[in-house]
PDB file of C-alpha atoms in Angstrom:
ATOM      1  CA  MET A1051     -98.725  23.485 -67.536  1.00  0.00           C
ATOM      2  CA  LEU A1052     -95.404  21.476 -67.403  1.00  0.00           C
ATOM      3  CA  GLY A1053     -97.101  18.630 -65.425  1.00  0.00           C
ATOM      4  CA  LYS A1054     -99.955  18.523 -68.050  1.00  0.00           C
ATOM      5  CA  LEU A1055     -97.650  18.486 -70.888  1.00  0.00           C
ATOM      6  CA  ILE A1056     -95.632  15.717 -69.203  1.00  0.00           C
ATOM      7  CA  LYS A1057     -98.935  13.732 -68.493  1.00  0.00           C
ATOM      8  CA  HIS A1058     -99.830  14.043 -72.165  1.00  0.00           C
ATOM      9  CA  GLU A1059     -96.468  12.932 -73.449  1.00  0.00           C
ATOM     10  CA  TRP A1060     -96.411  10.050 -71.102  1.00  0.00           C
ATOM     11  CA  LYS A1061     -99.812   8.938 -72.444  1.00  0.00           C
ATOM     12  CA  GLY A1062     -98.443   9.115 -76.007  1.00  0.00           C
ATOM     13  CA  THR A1063     -95.386   6.920 -75.293  1.00  0.00           C
ATOM     14  CA  TYR A1064     -96.193   4.497 -72.761  1.00  0.00           C
ATOM     15  CA  ARG A1065     -97.681   1.881 -75.124  1.00  0.00           C
ATOM     16  CA  MET A1066     -94.244   1.517 -76.976  1.00  0.00           C
ATOM     17  CA  GLY A1067     -92.374   1.775 -73.697  1.00  0.00           C
ATOM     18  CA  CYS A1068     -94.102  -0.923 -72.215  1.00  0.00           C
ATOM     19  CA  LEU A1069     -93.773  -3.086 -75.310  1.00  0.00           C
ATOM     20  CA  MET A1070     -90.029  -2.505 -75.189  1.00  0.00           C
ATOM     21  CA  LEU A1071     -89.765  -3.521 -71.612  1.00  0.00           C
ATOM     22  CA  GLY A1072     -91.734  -6.696 -72.476  1.00  0.00           C
ATOM     23  CA  ALA A1073     -89.565  -7.255 -75.249  1.00  0.00           C
ATOM     24  CA  MET A1074     -86.600  -7.316 -72.908  1.00  0.00           C
ATOM     25  CA  ALA A1075     -88.220  -9.629 -70.706  1.00  0.00           C
ATOM     26  CA  VAL A1076     -88.550 -12.035 -73.655  1.00  0.00           C
ATOM     27  CA  VAL A1077     -84.822 -11.299 -74.704  1.00  0.00           C
ATOM     28  CA  THR A1078     -83.766 -12.043 -70.829  1.00  0.00           C
ATOM     29  CA  PHE A1079     -85.501 -15.263 -70.990  1.00  0.00           C
ATOM     30  CA  LEU A1080     -83.870 -16.208 -74.124  1.00  0.00           C
ATOM     31  CA  GLY A1081     -80.427 -15.379 -72.559  1.00  0.00           C
ATOM     32  CA  TRP A1082     -81.293 -17.710 -69.542  1.00  0.00           C
ATOM     33  CA  LEU A1083     -82.621 -20.322 -71.910  1.00  0.00           C
ATOM     34  CA  SER A1084     -79.225 -20.410 -74.002  1.00  0.00           C
ATOM     35  CA  PHE A1085     -77.309 -21.504 -70.875  1.00  0.00           C
ATOM     36  CA  GLN A1086     -79.508 -24.561 -70.122  1.00  0.00           C
ATOM     37  CA  ALA A1087     -78.188 -26.844 -72.830  1.00  0.00           C
ATOM     38  CA  PRO A1088     -75.726 -29.865 -71.981  1.00  0.00           C
ATOM     39  CA  VAL A1089     -72.877 -28.391 -73.420  1.00  0.00           C
ATOM     40  CA  TRP A1090     -72.814 -25.621 -70.855  1.00  0.00           C
ATOM     41  CA  LYS A1091     -73.563 -28.063 -67.823  1.00  0.00           C
ATOM     42  CA  SER A1092     -70.690 -30.314 -68.702  1.00  0.00           C
ATOM     43  CA  MET A1093     -68.284 -27.422 -68.245  1.00  0.00           C
ATOM     44  CA  ASN A1094     -68.623 -27.637 -64.346  1.00  0.00           C
ATOM     45  CA  GLY A1095     -67.022 -30.809 -63.991  1.00  0.00           C
ATOM     46  CA  GLY A1096     -69.730 -32.996 -65.030  1.00  0.00           C
ATOM     47  CA  SER A1097     -69.580 -35.796 -67.701  1.00  0.00           C
ATOM     48  CA  GLN A1098     -68.828 -34.632 -71.143  1.00  0.00           C
ATOM     49  CA  ALA A1099     -71.897 -34.585 -73.338  1.00  0.00           C
ATOM     50  CA  SER A1100     -72.228 -35.015 -77.059  1.00  0.00           C
ATOM     51  CA  PHE A1101     -72.572 -31.933 -78.990  1.00  0.00           C
ATOM     52  CA  GLY A1102     -76.423 -32.375 -80.088  1.00  0.00           C
ATOM     53  CA  TRP A1103     -79.191 -30.306 -81.625  1.00  0.00           C
ATOM     54  CA  LEU A1104     -80.073 -28.643 -78.071  1.00  0.00           C
ATOM     55  CA  ASP A1105     -76.500 -27.270 -77.989  1.00  0.00           C
ATOM     56  CA  ILE A1106     -76.986 -25.885 -81.512  1.00  0.00           C
ATOM     57  CA  PHE A1107     -80.273 -24.229 -80.456  1.00  0.00           C
ATOM     58  CA  SER A1108     -78.313 -22.769 -77.469  1.00  0.00           C
ATOM     59  CA  MET A1109     -75.723 -21.184 -79.611  1.00  0.00           C
ATOM     60  CA  PHE A1110     -78.477 -20.047 -82.051  1.00  0.00           C
ATOM     61  CA  THR A1111     -80.326 -18.524 -78.891  1.00  0.00           C
ATOM     62  CA  VAL A1112     -77.385 -16.547 -77.817  1.00  0.00           C
ATOM     63  CA  MET A1113     -77.171 -14.955 -81.120  1.00  0.00           C
ATOM     64  CA  ILE A1114     -80.835 -14.048 -81.192  1.00  0.00           C
ATOM     65  CA  TYR A1115     -80.324 -12.733 -77.610  1.00  0.00           C
ATOM     66  CA  ALA A1116     -77.641 -10.271 -78.710  1.00  0.00           C
ATOM     67  CA  MET A1117     -79.447  -9.163 -81.809  1.00  0.00           C
ATOM     68  CA  LEU A1118     -82.568  -8.453 -79.922  1.00  0.00           C
ATOM     69  CA  LEU A1119     -80.696  -6.541 -77.148  1.00  0.00           C
ATOM     70  CA  VAL A1120     -79.267  -4.312 -79.875  1.00  0.00           C
ATOM     71  CA  CYS A1121     -82.633  -3.896 -81.467  1.00  0.00           C
ATOM     72  CA  VAL A1122     -84.515  -2.904 -78.184  1.00  0.00           C
ATOM     73  CA  THR A1123     -81.682  -0.493 -77.244  1.00  0.00           C
ATOM     74  CA  PHE A1124     -81.695   1.192 -80.663  1.00  0.00           C
ATOM     75  CA  GLY A1125     -85.340   0.734 -81.317  1.00  0.00           C
ATOM     76  CA  ILE A1126     -86.352   2.987 -78.342  1.00  0.00           C
ATOM     77  CA  LYS A1127     -84.026   5.704 -79.776  1.00  0.00           C
ATOM     78  CA  VAL A1128     -85.549   5.458 -83.329  1.00  0.00           C
ATOM     79  CA  TYR A1129     -89.006   5.633 -81.771  1.00  0.00           C
ATOM     80  CA  LEU A1130     -88.391   8.616 -79.694  1.00  0.00           C
ATOM     81  CA  GLY A1131     -86.611  10.619 -82.345  1.00  0.00           C
ATOM     82  CA  VAL A1132     -89.338   9.848 -85.133  1.00  0.00           C
ATOM     83  CA  ARG A1133     -92.075  11.086 -82.433  1.00  0.00           C
ATOM     84  CA  PHE A1134     -90.104  14.166 -81.575  1.00  0.00           C
ATOM     85  CA  TYR A1135     -89.974  14.985 -85.318  1.00  0.00           C
ATOM     86  CA  ARG A1136     -93.538  14.274 -85.979  1.00  0.00           C
ATOM     87  CA  THR A1137     -94.877  16.156 -82.849  1.00  0.00           C
ATOM     88  CA  MET A1138     -92.790  19.253 -83.539  1.00  0.00           C
ATOM     89  CA  TYR A1139     -91.984  19.795 -87.208  1.00  0.00           C
ATOM     90  CA  THR A1140     -94.857  18.219 -89.087  1.00  0.00           C
ATOM     91  CA  ASP A1141     -98.567  19.206 -89.398  1.00  0.00           C
ATOM     92  CA  GLU A1142     -98.936  17.395 -86.106  1.00  0.00           C
ATOM     93  CA  GLY A1143     -96.448  19.693 -84.593  1.00  0.00           C
ATOM     94  CA  TYR A1144     -98.627  22.828 -85.464  1.00  0.00           C
ATOM     95  CA  LEU A1145    -101.195  21.542 -82.567  1.00  0.00           C
ATOM     96  CA  THR A1146     -98.330  21.136 -80.339  1.00  0.00           C
ATOM     97  CA  HIS A1147     -97.312  24.783 -80.744  1.00  0.00           C
ATOM     98  CA  THR A1148    -100.811  26.093 -80.192  1.00  0.00           C
ATOM     99  CA  LEU A1149    -100.732  24.788 -76.817  1.00  0.00           C
ATOM    100  CA  PRO A1150    -100.714  27.488 -73.881  1.00  0.00           C
ATOM    101  CA  ALA A1151     -97.155  26.440 -72.936  1.00  0.00           C
ATOM    102  CA  THR A1152     -93.693  28.199 -73.455  1.00  0.00           C
ATOM    103  CA  LYS A1153     -91.165  26.597 -75.879  1.00  0.00           C
ATOM    104  CA  ASN A1154     -89.115  25.611 -72.692  1.00  0.00           C
ATOM    105  CA  GLN A1155     -91.978  23.845 -71.347  1.00  0.00           C
ATOM    106  CA  ILE A1156     -92.851  21.830 -74.327  1.00  0.00           C
ATOM    107  CA  LEU A1157     -89.093  20.713 -74.895  1.00  0.00           C
ATOM    108  CA  ALA A1158     -88.461  20.100 -71.365  1.00  0.00           C
ATOM    109  CA  SER A1159     -91.459  17.729 -71.162  1.00  0.00           C
ATOM    110  CA  LYS A1160     -90.315  15.879 -74.288  1.00  0.00           C
ATOM    111  CA  ILE A1161     -86.653  15.479 -72.923  1.00  0.00           C
ATOM    112  CA  LEU A1162     -88.002  14.517 -69.358  1.00  0.00           C
ATOM    113  CA  VAL A1163     -90.567  11.814 -70.711  1.00  0.00           C
ATOM    114  CA  SER A1164     -88.027  10.368 -73.229  1.00  0.00           C
ATOM    115  CA  GLY A1165     -84.931  10.394 -70.794  1.00  0.00           C
ATOM    116  CA  LEU A1166     -87.278   8.455 -68.325  1.00  0.00           C
ATOM    117  CA  TRP A1167     -88.145   5.767 -71.023  1.00  0.00           C
ATOM    118  CA  THR A1168     -84.474   5.657 -72.131  1.00  0.00           C
ATOM    119  CA  LEU A1169     -83.457   5.134 -68.375  1.00  0.00           C
ATOM    120  CA  PHE A1170     -85.914   2.350 -68.110  1.00  0.00           C
ATOM    121  CA  ILE A1171     -84.913   0.579 -70.982  1.00  0.00           C
ATOM    122  CA  LEU A1172     -81.275   1.127 -70.075  1.00  0.00           C
ATOM    123  CA  LEU A1173     -81.862  -0.383 -66.507  1.00  0.00           C
ATOM    124  CA  SER A1174     -83.612  -3.388 -68.068  1.00  0.00           C
ATOM    125  CA  VAL A1175     -80.739  -4.008 -70.436  1.00  0.00           C
ATOM    126  CA  TYR A1176     -78.056  -3.789 -67.356  1.00  0.00           C
ATOM    127  CA  LEU A1177     -80.615  -6.209 -65.382  1.00  0.00           C
ATOM    128  CA  SER A1178     -80.728  -8.530 -68.461  1.00  0.00           C
ATOM    129  CA  LEU A1179     -76.986  -8.556 -68.878  1.00  0.00           C
ATOM    130  CA  PHE A1180     -76.633  -9.173 -65.018  1.00  0.00           C
ATOM    131  CA  LEU A1181     -78.966 -12.188 -64.967  1.00  0.00           C
ATOM    132  CA  LEU A1182     -77.317 -13.470 -68.078  1.00  0.00           C
ATOM    133  CA  VAL A1183     -73.884 -13.506 -66.412  1.00  0.00           C
ATOM    134  CA  CYS A1184     -75.180 -14.973 -63.404  1.00  0.00           C
ATOM    135  CA  SER A1185     -76.922 -17.795 -65.245  1.00  0.00           C
ATOM    136  CA  MET A1186     -73.628 -18.447 -67.241  1.00  0.00           C
ATOM    137  CA  VAL A1187     -71.542 -18.373 -63.962  1.00  0.00           C
ATOM    138  CA  TRP A1188     -73.704 -20.740 -61.906  1.00  0.00           C
ATOM    139  CA  THR A1189     -74.273 -23.034 -65.017  1.00  0.00           C
ATOM    140  CA  VAL A1190     -70.342 -23.442 -65.326  1.00  0.00           C
ATOM    141  CA  VAL A1191     -69.095 -23.249 -62.023  1.00  0.00           C
ATOM    142  CA  PRO A1192     -68.714 -26.450 -59.769  1.00  0.00           C
ATOM    143  CA  GLU A1193     -71.527 -27.535 -57.574  1.00  0.00           C
ATOM    144  CA  GLY A1194     -71.530 -25.889 -54.250  1.00  0.00           C
ATOM    145  CA  TYR A1195     -70.085 -22.623 -55.253  1.00  0.00           C
ATOM    146  CA  LEU A1196     -72.030 -19.878 -53.497  1.00  0.00           C
ATOM    147  CA  PRO A1197     -73.006 -16.502 -55.131  1.00  0.00           C
ATOM    148  CA  ALA A1198     -71.214 -14.927 -52.043  1.00  0.00           C
ATOM    149  CA  ASP A1199     -67.951 -16.652 -53.107  1.00  0.00           C
ATOM    150  CA  PHE A1200     -68.287 -15.219 -56.887  1.00  0.00           C
ATOM    151  CA  PHE A1201     -68.892 -11.453 -55.596  1.00  0.00           C
ATOM    152  CA  SER A1202     -66.165 -11.858 -52.880  1.00  0.00           C
ATOM    153  CA  ALA A1203     -63.894 -12.853 -55.826  1.00  0.00           C
ATOM    154  CA  VAL A1204     -65.032  -9.958 -57.909  1.00  0.00           C
ATOM    155  CA  TRP A1205     -64.561  -7.640 -55.150  1.00  0.00           C
ATOM    156  CA  GLU A1206     -60.836  -8.841 -54.398  1.00  0.00           C
ATOM    157  CA  MET A1207     -59.918  -8.717 -58.126  1.00  0.00           C
ATOM    158  CA  MET A1208     -61.115  -4.857 -58.174  1.00  0.00           C
ATOM    159  CA  GLY A1209     -58.807  -4.203 -55.295  1.00  0.00           C
ATOM    160  CA  GLU A1210     -55.894  -5.780 -56.792  1.00  0.00           C
ATOM    161  CA  LEU A1211     -56.620  -3.907 -59.981  1.00  0.00           C
ATOM    162  CA  GLU A1212     -56.675  -0.684 -57.833  1.00  0.00           C
ATOM    163  CA  SER A1213     -53.432  -1.387 -56.265  1.00  0.00           C
ATOM    164  CA  VAL A1214     -51.688  -2.393 -59.658  1.00  0.00           C
ATOM    165  CA  PHE A1215     -53.004   0.288 -62.105  1.00  0.00           C
ATOM    166  CA  GLY A1216     -53.584   3.050 -59.623  1.00  0.00           C
ATOM    167  CA  PHE A1217     -57.178   3.833 -60.319  1.00  0.00           C
ATOM    168  CA  SER A1218     -60.098   4.336 -57.851  1.00  0.00           C
ATOM    169  CA  ALA A1219     -62.951   1.651 -58.550  1.00  0.00           C
ATOM    170  CA  SER A1220     -65.298   3.681 -56.334  1.00  0.00           C
ATOM    171  CA  HIS A1221     -64.810   6.729 -58.601  1.00  0.00           C
ATOM    172  CA  PHE A1222     -65.128   4.740 -61.781  1.00  0.00           C
ATOM    173  CA  VAL A1223     -68.377   2.990 -60.561  1.00  0.00           C
ATOM    174  CA  GLY A1224     -69.693   6.155 -59.070  1.00  0.00           C
ATOM    175  CA  ILE A1225     -69.139   8.203 -62.222  1.00  0.00           C
ATOM    176  CA  TRP A1226     -70.403   5.411 -64.429  1.00  0.00           C
ATOM    177  CA  ILE A1227     -73.858   5.164 -62.370  1.00  0.00           C
ATOM    178  CA  ILE A1228     -74.172   8.997 -62.729  1.00  0.00           C
ATOM    179  CA  ALA A1229     -73.360   9.164 -66.466  1.00  0.00           C
ATOM    180  CA  SER A1230     -75.923   6.349 -67.046  1.00  0.00           C
ATOM    181  CA  VAL A1231     -78.830   8.040 -65.139  1.00  0.00           C
ATOM    182  CA  VAL A1232     -78.132  11.788 -66.426  1.00  0.00           C
ATOM    183  CA  GLY A1233     -76.851  10.373 -69.891  1.00  0.00           C
ATOM    184  CA  ALA A1234     -80.548   8.957 -70.422  1.00  0.00           C
ATOM    185  CA  PHE A1235     -81.656  12.629 -70.759  1.00  0.00           C
ATOM    186  CA  THR A1236     -78.661  14.332 -72.168  1.00  0.00           C
ATOM    187  CA  SER A1237     -78.567  11.649 -75.011  1.00  0.00           C
ATOM    188  CA  ASN A1238     -82.311  12.499 -76.027  1.00  0.00           C
ATOM    189  CA  ALA A1239     -81.472  16.155 -75.891  1.00  0.00           C
ATOM    190  CA  ILE A1240     -78.487  15.690 -78.234  1.00  0.00           C
ATOM    191  CA  LEU A1241     -80.726  13.447 -80.605  1.00  0.00           C
ATOM    192  CA  PHE A1242     -83.507  16.025 -80.585  1.00  0.00           C
ATOM    193  CA  GLY A1243     -81.151  18.832 -81.068  1.00  0.00           C
ATOM    194  CA  ALA A1244     -79.872  16.994 -84.261  1.00  0.00           C
ATOM    195  CA  ILE A1245     -83.201  16.493 -85.526  1.00  0.00           C
ATOM    196  CA  SER A1246     -83.745  20.232 -85.000  1.00  0.00           C
ATOM    197  CA  LEU A1247     -80.716  21.189 -86.924  1.00  0.00           C
ATOM    198  CA  GLY A1248     -82.174  19.073 -89.948  1.00  0.00           C
ATOM    199  CA  GLN A1249     -85.036  21.767 -90.114  1.00  0.00           C
ATOM    200  CA  LEU A1250     -82.288  24.371 -91.156  1.00  0.00           C
ATOM    201  CA  VAL A1251     -82.183  22.757 -94.847  1.00  0.00           C
ATOM    202  CA  SER A1252     -84.972  22.892 -97.344  1.00  0.00           C
ATOM    203  CA  ARG A1253     -85.214  19.028 -98.223  1.00  0.00           C
ATOM    204  CA  ALA A1254     -84.846  15.643 -96.593  1.00  0.00           C
ATOM    205  CA  ARG A1255     -84.797  17.283 -93.150  1.00  0.00           C
ATOM    206  CA  LEU A1256     -85.525  14.040 -91.048  1.00  0.00           C
ATOM    207  CA  PHE A1257     -82.544  12.376 -93.025  1.00  0.00           C
ATOM    208  CA  MET A1258     -80.306  15.381 -92.456  1.00  0.00           C
ATOM    209  CA  GLY A1259     -81.310  15.528 -88.710  1.00  0.00           C
ATOM    210  CA  ILE A1260     -80.022  11.781 -88.521  1.00  0.00           C
ATOM    211  CA  LEU A1261     -76.892  12.652 -90.437  1.00  0.00           C
ATOM    212  CA  TYR A1262     -76.282  15.456 -88.088  1.00  0.00           C
ATOM    213  CA  TYR A1263     -76.726  13.067 -85.135  1.00  0.00           C
ATOM    214  CA  ILE A1264     -74.281  10.723 -86.446  1.00  0.00           C
ATOM    215  CA  LEU A1265     -71.725  13.384 -87.064  1.00  0.00           C
ATOM    216  CA  ILE A1266     -72.118  14.760 -83.590  1.00  0.00           C
ATOM    217  CA  LEU A1267     -71.510  11.595 -82.133  1.00  0.00           C
ATOM    218  CA  VAL A1268     -68.332  11.080 -84.297  1.00  0.00           C
ATOM    219  CA  ALA A1269     -67.164  14.416 -83.261  1.00  0.00           C
ATOM    220  CA  GLU A1270     -67.642  13.597 -79.510  1.00  0.00           C
ATOM    221  CA  GLN A1271     -65.853  10.456 -79.856  1.00  0.00           C
ATOM    222  CA  MET A1272     -62.830  12.343 -81.597  1.00  0.00           C
ATOM    223  CA  LEU A1273     -62.901  14.847 -78.633  1.00  0.00           C
ATOM    224  CA  VAL A1274     -63.046  12.035 -75.973  1.00  0.00           C
ATOM    225  CA  SER A1275     -60.096  10.312 -77.819  1.00  0.00           C
ATOM    226  CA  LEU A1276     -58.161  13.395 -78.029  1.00  0.00           C
ATOM    227  CA  PHE A1277     -58.298  14.125 -74.277  1.00  0.00           C
ATOM    228  CA  ARG A1278     -57.721  10.278 -73.355  1.00  0.00           C
ATOM    229  CA  SER A1279     -54.640  10.411 -75.695  1.00  0.00           C
ATOM    230  CA  PHE A1280     -52.824  12.404 -72.758  1.00  0.00           C
ATOM    231  CA  ALA A1281     -53.395   9.489 -70.365  1.00  0.00           C
ATOM    232  CA  THR A1282     -52.635   6.362 -72.637  1.00  0.00           C
ATOM    233  CA  ASN A1283     -49.240   6.000 -70.592  1.00  0.00           C
ATOM    234  CA  ASN A1284     -50.953   5.477 -67.302  1.00  0.00           C
ATOM    235  CA  ILE A1285     -53.903   2.928 -67.098  1.00  0.00           C
ATOM    236  CA  GLY A1286     -55.025   4.283 -63.714  1.00  0.00           C
ATOM    237  CA  ILE A1287     -55.425   7.648 -65.088  1.00  0.00           C
ATOM    238  CA  TYR A1288     -56.942   6.401 -68.417  1.00  0.00           C
ATOM    239  CA  LEU A1289     -59.618   4.382 -66.436  1.00  0.00           C
ATOM    240  CA  ASN A1290     -60.349   7.298 -63.841  1.00  0.00           C
ATOM    241  CA  ILE A1291     -60.835  10.155 -66.581  1.00  0.00           C
ATOM    242  CA  ASN A1292     -62.497   8.195 -69.320  1.00  0.00           C
ATOM    243  CA  THR A1293     -65.977   8.165 -68.061  1.00  0.00           C
ATOM    244  CA  ASP A1294     -65.670  11.560 -66.541  1.00  0.00           C
ATOM    245  CA  ILE A1295     -64.530  13.175 -70.137  1.00  0.00           C
ATOM    246  CA  ARG A1296     -67.501  11.436 -71.978  1.00  0.00           C
ATOM    247  CA  PHE A1297     -69.782  12.671 -69.469  1.00  0.00           C
ATOM    248  CA  LEU A1298     -68.744  16.302 -69.487  1.00  0.00           C
ATOM    249  CA  ILE A1299     -68.845  16.349 -73.306  1.00  0.00           C
ATOM    250  CA  ASP A1300     -72.234  14.911 -73.190  1.00  0.00           C
ATOM    251  CA  LEU A1301     -73.397  17.701 -70.866  1.00  0.00           C
ATOM    252  CA  LEU A1302     -72.001  20.450 -72.763  1.00  0.00           C
ATOM    253  CA  THR A1303     -73.242  19.047 -76.069  1.00  0.00           C
ATOM    254  CA  ALA A1304     -76.706  18.533 -74.747  1.00  0.00           C
ATOM    255  CA  ALA A1305     -76.735  22.237 -73.525  1.00  0.00           C
ATOM    256  CA  ALA A1306     -75.608  23.636 -76.760  1.00  0.00           C
ATOM    257  CA  LEU A1307     -78.150  21.523 -78.713  1.00  0.00           C
ATOM    258  CA  TYR A1308     -80.956  22.556 -76.339  1.00  0.00           C
ATOM    259  CA  GLY A1309     -80.135  26.196 -77.135  1.00  0.00           C
ATOM    260  CA  ALA A1310     -80.360  25.263 -80.824  1.00  0.00           C
ATOM    261  CA  MET A1311     -83.659  23.420 -80.470  1.00  0.00           C
ATOM    262  CA  TYR A1312     -84.961  26.514 -78.734  1.00  0.00           C
ATOM    263  CA  PHE A1313     -83.814  28.893 -81.484  1.00  0.00           C
ATOM    264  CA  ILE A1314     -84.971  26.603 -84.258  1.00  0.00           C
ATOM    265  CA  THR A1315     -88.461  26.185 -82.804  1.00  0.00           C
ATOM    266  CA  SER A1316     -88.801  29.862 -82.257  1.00  0.00           C
ATOM    267  CA  ARG A1317     -87.502  30.517 -85.939  1.00  0.00           C
ATOM    268  CA  LYS A1318     -90.169  28.126 -87.361  1.00  0.00           C
ATOM    269  CA  LEU A1319     -92.992  29.657 -85.341  1.00  0.00           C
ATOM    270  CA  ASN A1320     -92.128  33.232 -86.390  1.00  0.00           C
ATOM    271  CA  LEU A1321     -91.910  31.935 -90.052  1.00  0.00           C
ATOM    272  CA  ALA A1322     -95.285  30.248 -89.763  1.00  0.00           C
TER     273      ALA A1322
END
């Protein structure tokens, strides 16, 4: 039954997910376009060009790129949160709960599919930023500068940072990758859990769910800052444990809120 639920959830979300991915492609193109103006090309040792309307358009495009990137990143969260609320706690949710499936299967299907779309959007954001950086670098660097030279210089810089500050770059990158992948799912569990907490009040339940979500994020950040304060005197330790702490706190919060979702869903069904 879990497979059927995942298939149904995928069909219900793929249109918006594909629209978001298409928007990311447009955003990435705008980012590339912003670095094709003469003012950027003049930085690689070429002749100094006058600041014209193309350069103004380039600066404007950079701002549009940044705004659209934020809109797409948060837009998928808003869509997934509203869909979860609609399909779980409104009249439409009544049909969801009549399916021959357990509450764990229903919740798991929503978290898995939502996590996949969040991961796809996150990967598209990382790819967009990577392509933007490459576009910027190869616009301003001197001619004949090879990509291998750039990545070699970055690798050498990471080695110097390791030796100076005493942190492990491989550990940092590894935990960052794991946290990004797992976090795509735990972040939705936290969002859905907060929306479920909003069902405990009598009015403005969706608003209260959003408020709970904000408060949970603030509380998480306060905990991370508290633990990080013990490592402020050592930059290496700070960089090593920063992502680790965030990852562990997200896991624990997601597990607790999953339990809250399960309890609240059971309670609403028993009262129905």
